[in-house]
Short mmCIF file of C-alpha atoms in Angstrom, two decimals:
data_model
loop_
_atom_site.label_atom_id
_atom_site.label_comp_id
_atom_site.label_asym_id
_atom_site.label_seq_id
_atom_site.Cartn_x
_atom_site.Cartn_y
_atom_site.Cartn_z
CA MET A 1 120.68 -12.59 -74.46
CA ALA A 2 118.88 -9.58 -75.86
CA GLU A 3 121.03 -9.61 -79.01
CA VAL A 4 120.34 -13.31 -79.53
CA GLN A 5 116.60 -12.70 -79.18
CA LEU A 6 116.69 -9.81 -81.68
CA GLU A 7 118.58 -11.99 -84.19
CA ALA A 8 116.02 -14.74 -83.80
CA ASP A 9 113.17 -12.28 -84.35
CA ALA A 10 114.87 -10.95 -87.50
CA LYS A 11 115.23 -14.46 -88.93
CA ALA A 12 111.57 -15.16 -88.20
CA ALA A 13 110.48 -12.04 -90.06
CA GLY A 14 110.19 -11.62 -93.79
CA ALA A 15 110.29 -8.58 -96.02
CA GLY A 16 108.63 -5.57 -94.48
CA GLY A 17 108.96 -7.01 -91.00
CA ARG A 18 106.08 -9.50 -91.50
CA PRO A 19 106.42 -12.96 -89.97
CA LEU A 20 107.29 -15.64 -92.52
CA THR A 21 104.45 -17.80 -91.21
CA GLN A 22 101.82 -15.12 -91.90
CA LYS A 23 99.47 -16.16 -94.71
CA SER A 24 99.29 -13.59 -97.51
CA GLU A 25 95.93 -12.28 -98.70
CA SER A 26 94.46 -13.56 -101.94
CA LEU A 27 93.37 -11.13 -104.64
CA TRP A 28 89.70 -11.52 -103.70
CA GLN A 29 90.36 -11.06 -99.97
CA ASP A 30 92.36 -7.92 -100.65
CA ALA A 31 89.62 -6.66 -103.01
CA LEU A 32 86.94 -7.28 -100.39
CA ARG A 33 88.96 -5.41 -97.77
CA ARG A 34 89.36 -2.39 -100.04
CA LEU A 35 85.71 -2.54 -101.10
CA VAL A 36 84.57 -2.38 -97.47
CA ARG A 37 86.79 0.68 -96.95
CA ASN A 38 85.06 2.48 -99.83
CA ARG A 39 82.18 4.33 -98.18
CA ALA A 40 80.38 5.16 -101.42
CA ALA A 41 80.48 1.51 -102.53
CA VAL A 42 79.20 0.34 -99.13
CA LEU A 43 76.40 2.90 -99.32
CA GLY A 44 75.47 1.72 -102.80
CA LEU A 45 75.52 -1.93 -101.72
CA SER A 46 73.37 -1.11 -98.68
CA ILE A 47 70.79 0.64 -100.85
CA ILE A 48 70.74 -2.31 -103.28
CA LEU A 49 70.24 -4.80 -100.45
CA LEU A 50 67.44 -2.62 -99.07
CA LEU A 51 65.80 -2.55 -102.50
CA VAL A 52 66.12 -6.32 -102.81
CA LEU A 53 64.41 -6.79 -99.43
CA THR A 54 61.73 -4.30 -100.46
CA ALA A 55 61.06 -6.23 -103.66
CA LEU A 56 60.97 -9.59 -101.88
CA PHE A 57 58.61 -8.44 -99.14
CA ALA A 58 56.55 -6.05 -101.28
CA PRO A 59 53.18 -7.64 -100.33
CA TRP A 60 53.88 -6.90 -96.66
CA ILE A 61 55.46 -3.47 -97.16
CA ALA A 62 52.91 -2.03 -99.59
CA VAL A 63 49.86 -0.34 -98.14
CA ARG A 64 47.58 -2.02 -100.67
CA SER A 65 47.80 -3.96 -103.92
CA TYR A 66 49.30 -2.02 -106.82
CA GLU A 67 46.29 -2.46 -109.15
CA VAL A 68 43.54 -1.41 -106.70
CA GLN A 69 41.73 1.69 -108.01
CA VAL A 70 39.62 4.02 -105.89
CA LEU A 71 38.38 6.61 -108.37
CA VAL A 72 36.99 8.92 -105.70
CA ASP A 73 40.51 9.18 -104.22
CA GLN A 74 42.28 10.28 -107.40
CA HIS A 75 45.10 12.77 -106.79
CA HIS A 76 44.74 12.56 -103.01
CA VAL A 77 47.89 13.52 -101.09
CA PRO A 78 48.97 13.52 -97.43
CA GLU A 79 49.55 16.79 -95.60
CA TRP A 80 53.37 16.58 -95.69
CA VAL A 81 53.36 16.47 -99.50
CA LEU A 82 51.60 19.85 -99.54
CA THR A 83 54.44 21.18 -97.38
CA VAL A 84 57.00 19.96 -99.92
CA PHE A 85 54.93 21.13 -102.91
CA PRO A 86 52.98 24.19 -101.69
CA SER A 87 51.77 24.94 -105.24
CA MET A 88 49.33 22.02 -104.86
CA LYS A 89 47.44 23.55 -101.91
CA PRO A 90 44.68 25.39 -103.83
CA TYR A 91 43.31 22.24 -105.48
CA ALA A 92 44.82 19.16 -103.79
CA LYS A 93 42.64 16.80 -101.76
CA VAL A 94 44.17 15.82 -98.44
CA SER A 95 44.07 12.20 -97.28
CA THR A 96 46.10 10.28 -94.73
CA GLU A 97 45.45 6.89 -96.37
CA TYR A 98 48.18 7.34 -99.01
CA PRO A 99 51.77 7.84 -97.73
CA LEU A 100 52.94 9.43 -101.01
CA GLY A 101 49.59 10.22 -102.55
CA ALA A 102 47.32 8.60 -105.13
CA ASP A 103 47.58 8.75 -108.92
CA TYR A 104 45.00 9.80 -111.52
CA VAL A 105 42.86 6.67 -110.98
CA GLY A 106 43.25 6.45 -107.22
CA ARG A 107 46.08 3.90 -107.02
CA ASP A 108 48.50 4.18 -104.12
CA LEU A 109 51.83 5.64 -105.32
CA PHE A 110 53.85 4.15 -102.48
CA SER A 111 52.59 0.63 -103.18
CA ARG A 112 53.27 0.97 -106.89
CA ILE A 113 56.80 2.24 -106.25
CA VAL A 114 57.45 -0.70 -103.94
CA TYR A 115 56.21 -3.22 -106.51
CA GLY A 116 58.04 -1.31 -109.25
CA ALA A 117 61.31 -2.19 -107.54
CA ARG A 118 60.70 -5.80 -108.62
CA VAL A 119 60.73 -4.84 -112.29
CA SER A 120 63.86 -2.69 -112.11
CA LEU A 121 65.82 -5.17 -110.00
CA THR A 122 64.79 -8.09 -112.21
CA VAL A 123 66.16 -6.24 -115.22
CA ALA A 124 69.25 -5.25 -113.20
CA PHE A 125 70.12 -8.89 -112.49
CA ILE A 126 68.81 -10.73 -115.56
CA GLY A 127 70.29 -8.26 -118.05
CA PRO A 128 73.93 -8.71 -116.91
CA LEU A 129 73.42 -12.47 -116.64
CA ILE A 130 72.34 -12.70 -120.28
CA SER A 131 75.16 -10.41 -121.35
CA LEU A 132 77.76 -12.44 -119.45
CA LEU A 133 76.52 -15.81 -120.69
CA ILE A 134 76.51 -14.80 -124.35
CA GLY A 135 79.33 -12.26 -124.40
CA VAL A 136 81.86 -14.24 -122.36
CA VAL A 137 81.37 -17.43 -124.36
CA TYR A 138 81.46 -15.63 -127.70
CA GLY A 139 84.44 -13.42 -126.80
CA SER A 140 86.39 -16.28 -125.24
CA ILE A 141 86.09 -18.42 -128.37
CA SER A 142 87.05 -15.50 -130.58
CA GLY A 143 90.06 -14.45 -128.52
CA TYR A 144 91.36 -17.93 -127.71
CA PHE A 145 91.37 -19.41 -131.21
CA GLY A 146 92.22 -16.17 -133.02
CA GLY A 147 93.03 -16.10 -136.74
CA ARG A 148 90.17 -16.53 -139.18
CA VAL A 149 87.73 -17.54 -136.43
CA ASP A 150 88.45 -14.29 -134.56
CA ASN A 151 88.17 -12.23 -137.73
CA ILE A 152 84.78 -13.67 -138.74
CA MET A 153 83.30 -13.47 -135.24
CA MET A 154 84.39 -9.87 -134.70
CA ARG A 155 83.02 -8.80 -138.09
CA ILE A 156 79.64 -10.16 -136.98
CA VAL A 157 79.90 -8.03 -133.85
CA ASP A 158 80.81 -4.99 -135.98
CA VAL A 159 77.68 -5.50 -138.09
CA LEU A 160 75.51 -5.71 -134.97
CA TYR A 161 77.18 -2.62 -133.56
CA ALA A 162 76.28 -0.68 -136.70
CA PHE A 163 72.57 -0.83 -135.82
CA PRO A 164 71.40 1.41 -132.92
CA SER A 165 70.60 -0.91 -130.05
CA LEU A 166 67.79 1.16 -128.55
CA LEU A 167 66.09 1.52 -131.92
CA PHE A 168 66.43 -2.22 -132.45
CA ILE A 169 64.78 -2.93 -129.09
CA ILE A 170 61.94 -0.51 -129.88
CA LEU A 171 61.30 -2.16 -133.26
CA LEU A 172 61.53 -5.60 -131.68
CA MET A 173 59.04 -4.71 -128.94
CA ALA A 174 56.67 -3.07 -131.40
CA PHE A 175 56.81 -6.11 -133.68
CA PHE A 176 56.15 -8.65 -130.92
CA ARG A 177 53.47 -6.59 -129.23
CA GLY A 178 51.75 -5.99 -132.57
CA THR A 179 51.72 -9.61 -133.72
CA ILE A 180 50.83 -11.55 -130.58
CA SER A 181 47.22 -10.35 -130.52
CA ASP A 182 46.01 -12.60 -133.39
CA ILE A 183 47.71 -15.89 -132.60
CA GLN A 184 46.05 -19.26 -132.25
CA PRO A 185 46.16 -21.27 -129.00
CA GLY A 186 48.54 -24.21 -129.01
CA THR A 187 51.19 -22.58 -131.19
CA VAL A 188 54.71 -21.63 -130.14
CA ALA A 189 53.83 -17.97 -130.50
CA TYR A 190 50.88 -18.44 -128.15
CA THR A 191 53.15 -20.08 -125.57
CA ILE A 192 55.62 -17.19 -125.81
CA SER A 193 52.78 -14.71 -125.50
CA SER A 194 51.44 -16.49 -122.42
CA LEU A 195 54.88 -16.47 -120.85
CA ASP A 196 55.23 -12.75 -121.57
CA LYS A 197 51.88 -12.07 -119.92
CA ALA A 198 52.85 -14.20 -116.92
CA THR A 199 55.97 -12.08 -116.43
CA GLY A 200 54.07 -8.84 -116.78
CA GLY A 201 55.61 -8.04 -120.15
CA LEU A 202 59.23 -8.53 -119.08
CA LEU A 203 60.00 -11.45 -121.40
CA PHE A 204 60.37 -9.36 -124.54
CA ILE A 205 62.38 -6.77 -122.61
CA PHE A 206 64.83 -9.53 -121.64
CA VAL A 207 64.95 -10.69 -125.25
CA GLY A 208 65.66 -7.18 -126.49
CA ILE A 209 68.35 -6.52 -123.89
CA GLY A 210 69.88 -9.94 -124.42
CA LEU A 211 70.16 -9.45 -128.19
CA THR A 212 71.86 -6.06 -127.88
CA SER A 213 73.89 -6.05 -124.65
CA TRP A 214 76.40 -8.82 -125.25
CA GLU A 215 78.46 -7.20 -128.03
CA THR A 216 80.42 -4.95 -125.67
CA MET A 217 81.00 -7.83 -123.27
CA ALA A 218 82.21 -10.02 -126.17
CA ARG A 219 84.75 -7.41 -127.24
CA LEU A 220 85.96 -6.89 -123.68
CA THR A 221 86.29 -10.64 -123.12
CA ARG A 222 88.17 -11.08 -126.40
CA GLY A 223 90.66 -8.38 -125.44
CA GLN A 224 91.21 -9.91 -122.01
CA VAL A 225 91.71 -13.39 -123.45
CA LEU A 226 94.19 -12.09 -126.03
CA SER A 227 96.27 -10.52 -123.26
CA ILE A 228 96.23 -13.68 -121.11
CA ARG A 229 96.59 -16.53 -123.59
CA GLU A 230 100.31 -15.83 -124.23
CA LYS A 231 101.25 -15.78 -120.54
CA GLU A 232 103.74 -18.28 -119.17
CA PHE A 233 101.23 -20.24 -117.09
CA VAL A 234 99.03 -20.78 -120.16
CA GLU A 235 102.01 -21.97 -122.17
CA ALA A 236 102.90 -24.32 -119.32
CA ALA A 237 99.37 -25.72 -119.36
CA HIS A 238 99.70 -26.36 -123.10
CA THR A 239 103.02 -28.07 -122.50
CA ILE A 240 101.64 -30.58 -120.02
CA GLY A 241 98.82 -31.47 -122.42
CA ALA A 242 95.86 -29.61 -120.86
CA THR A 243 92.79 -29.44 -123.07
CA ASN A 244 91.47 -26.16 -124.45
CA GLY A 245 88.43 -26.35 -122.20
CA ARG A 246 90.52 -26.86 -119.08
CA ILE A 247 92.85 -24.02 -120.00
CA MET A 248 89.91 -21.71 -120.61
CA PHE A 249 87.95 -22.51 -117.45
CA ARG A 250 90.82 -23.17 -115.02
CA HIS A 251 93.50 -20.70 -116.14
CA ILE A 252 92.10 -17.92 -118.31
CA LEU A 253 88.56 -17.15 -117.10
CA PRO A 254 89.49 -16.83 -113.38
CA ASN A 255 92.10 -14.22 -114.33
CA ILE A 256 89.76 -12.10 -116.44
CA LEU A 257 86.64 -12.38 -114.30
CA GLY A 258 87.33 -9.20 -112.30
CA PRO A 259 87.19 -6.70 -115.19
CA LEU A 260 84.14 -8.46 -116.63
CA VAL A 261 82.20 -8.24 -113.37
CA VAL A 262 83.12 -4.57 -113.00
CA ALA A 263 82.06 -3.81 -116.58
CA GLU A 264 78.67 -5.49 -116.11
CA THR A 265 78.08 -3.77 -112.76
CA LEU A 266 78.70 -0.41 -114.38
CA ALA A 267 76.36 -1.38 -117.24
CA ILE A 268 73.41 -2.20 -114.93
CA PRO A 269 72.13 1.42 -114.76
CA GLY A 270 71.95 1.33 -118.55
CA TYR A 271 69.72 -1.76 -118.44
CA ILE A 272 67.48 -0.14 -115.84
CA SER A 273 67.18 3.09 -117.86
CA THR A 274 66.38 1.07 -121.01
CA GLU A 275 63.48 -0.68 -119.27
CA ALA A 276 62.28 2.63 -117.78
CA PHE A 277 62.41 4.32 -121.21
CA LEU A 278 60.51 1.47 -122.88
CA SER A 279 57.85 1.63 -120.17
CA PHE A 280 57.76 5.43 -120.49
CA ILE A 281 56.86 5.21 -124.20
CA GLY A 282 54.41 2.36 -123.65
CA LEU A 283 56.52 -0.57 -124.89
CA GLY A 284 57.61 -1.87 -121.50
CA VAL A 285 55.70 -3.89 -118.94
CA ASN A 286 52.02 -4.63 -119.44
CA PRO A 287 49.53 -2.57 -117.40
CA PRO A 288 48.68 -2.64 -114.58
CA THR A 289 52.14 -4.04 -113.67
CA PRO A 290 53.92 -1.06 -112.10
CA SER A 291 57.16 0.22 -113.56
CA TRP A 292 58.90 3.39 -112.50
CA GLY A 293 59.13 4.41 -116.15
CA SER A 294 55.38 4.05 -116.75
CA MET A 295 54.66 5.84 -113.47
CA ILE A 296 56.84 8.76 -114.57
CA SER A 297 55.00 8.80 -117.89
CA ASP A 298 51.60 8.89 -116.16
CA GLY A 299 52.74 11.54 -113.71
CA SER A 300 54.29 13.75 -116.39
CA ARG A 301 50.84 14.42 -117.83
CA ALA A 302 49.91 16.31 -114.68
CA ILE A 303 53.34 17.31 -113.42
CA ARG A 304 52.47 20.99 -113.08
CA SER A 305 49.41 20.22 -110.96
CA TYR A 306 50.54 17.08 -109.12
CA PRO A 307 54.37 16.92 -109.29
CA ASN A 308 54.54 14.19 -106.65
CA GLU A 309 53.17 11.61 -109.10
CA ALA A 310 56.23 11.97 -111.36
CA ILE A 311 58.94 13.07 -108.95
CA PHE A 312 58.64 10.24 -106.40
CA PRO A 313 59.07 7.36 -108.92
CA ALA A 314 61.81 9.38 -110.63
CA LEU A 315 63.64 9.66 -107.30
CA ALA A 316 63.35 5.90 -106.80
CA LEU A 317 64.81 5.33 -110.26
CA ALA A 318 67.63 7.82 -109.72
CA ILE A 319 68.59 6.43 -106.31
CA THR A 320 68.72 2.89 -107.70
CA MET A 321 70.94 3.91 -110.62
CA PHE A 322 73.24 5.90 -108.31
CA ALA A 323 73.54 2.89 -106.00
CA PHE A 324 74.68 0.60 -108.82
CA ASN A 325 77.07 3.28 -110.08
CA PHE A 326 78.63 3.65 -106.62
CA LEU A 327 78.99 -0.12 -106.30
CA GLY A 328 80.48 -0.41 -109.78
CA ASP A 329 83.05 2.30 -109.09
CA GLY A 330 83.96 0.61 -105.82
CA LEU A 331 84.38 -2.77 -107.49
CA ARG A 332 86.54 -1.22 -110.19
CA ASP A 333 88.89 0.24 -107.58
CA ALA A 334 88.85 -2.89 -105.42
CA LEU A 335 89.63 -5.30 -108.27
CA ASP A 336 92.37 -3.14 -109.80
CA PRO A 337 95.55 -5.24 -109.40
CA ARG A 338 97.67 -2.10 -109.43
CA LEU A 339 96.08 -1.06 -106.13
CA ARG A 340 96.62 -4.41 -104.41
CA GLY A 341 98.12 -4.04 -100.98
CA THR A 342 97.17 -0.38 -100.67
CA GLN A 343 94.89 0.98 -97.99
#
């Protein structure tokens, strides 16, 4: 009886001793399992979620509004900051009303850092979205149709690549900011200017990032489409009469989405640093909207006397960029098909 039972168990088991009735994991389920096992990626995701909650509930987390100035409290610091930066003791003014201190016009640093998370996270999510929308569509058309269409479209990308993207954004911001001051109400330019002011100066940053960030995504998408379009399942779809749109959205894009998402996640720190740099040189968000870049710029003017005013926003910026880097590395490992099924 024991031998009969063992034979029955062997027939019920598949390769590797797994039961034949066991449902295999999909690519995304396996990727999620491996992502959760990556401690650095989980840490990065946790920090990002914490930052998102901080940005959403900034009015309740901040001690006071970010634009409130109390001139008599300029450069005030709490006692623990003097312990961290003992060089400030001879001239610093101690106050318990500011968790991280006050800046040169008496604005609360902690509140401005909290509200500054909104700017950085907005750029972190809008930037990749613009890049994906433009780059994926452009690269998919170029790679799928190939031939002369591919040649012309890629030469356009090569021309855009020849111009330094950061310099282009700086010139674009300087042009828009220099020409919107003398516009008449009721015009398109006035509407754009009003929208830019309503977003705190972020509109032109999105325009600059959107015009320069999609070229790399277009090239990556084109390469992925070229490697997929000759596969057997695509040929089978052509054989049964599937339209080009159906083949692209149902067969090609789902198979190239993983590398594209990983590439954009790894590019997010670049978008954040671009916004911080623009704000640092005065071409970013409009004052008094807080940005970590503008806060670092303001604090750098007195960094030897009051280092907390530059170091604390710089730490917030660095932690955010590290978090997205950790998450991007984890996604790259999790979505690598060569690692599927590994622990």
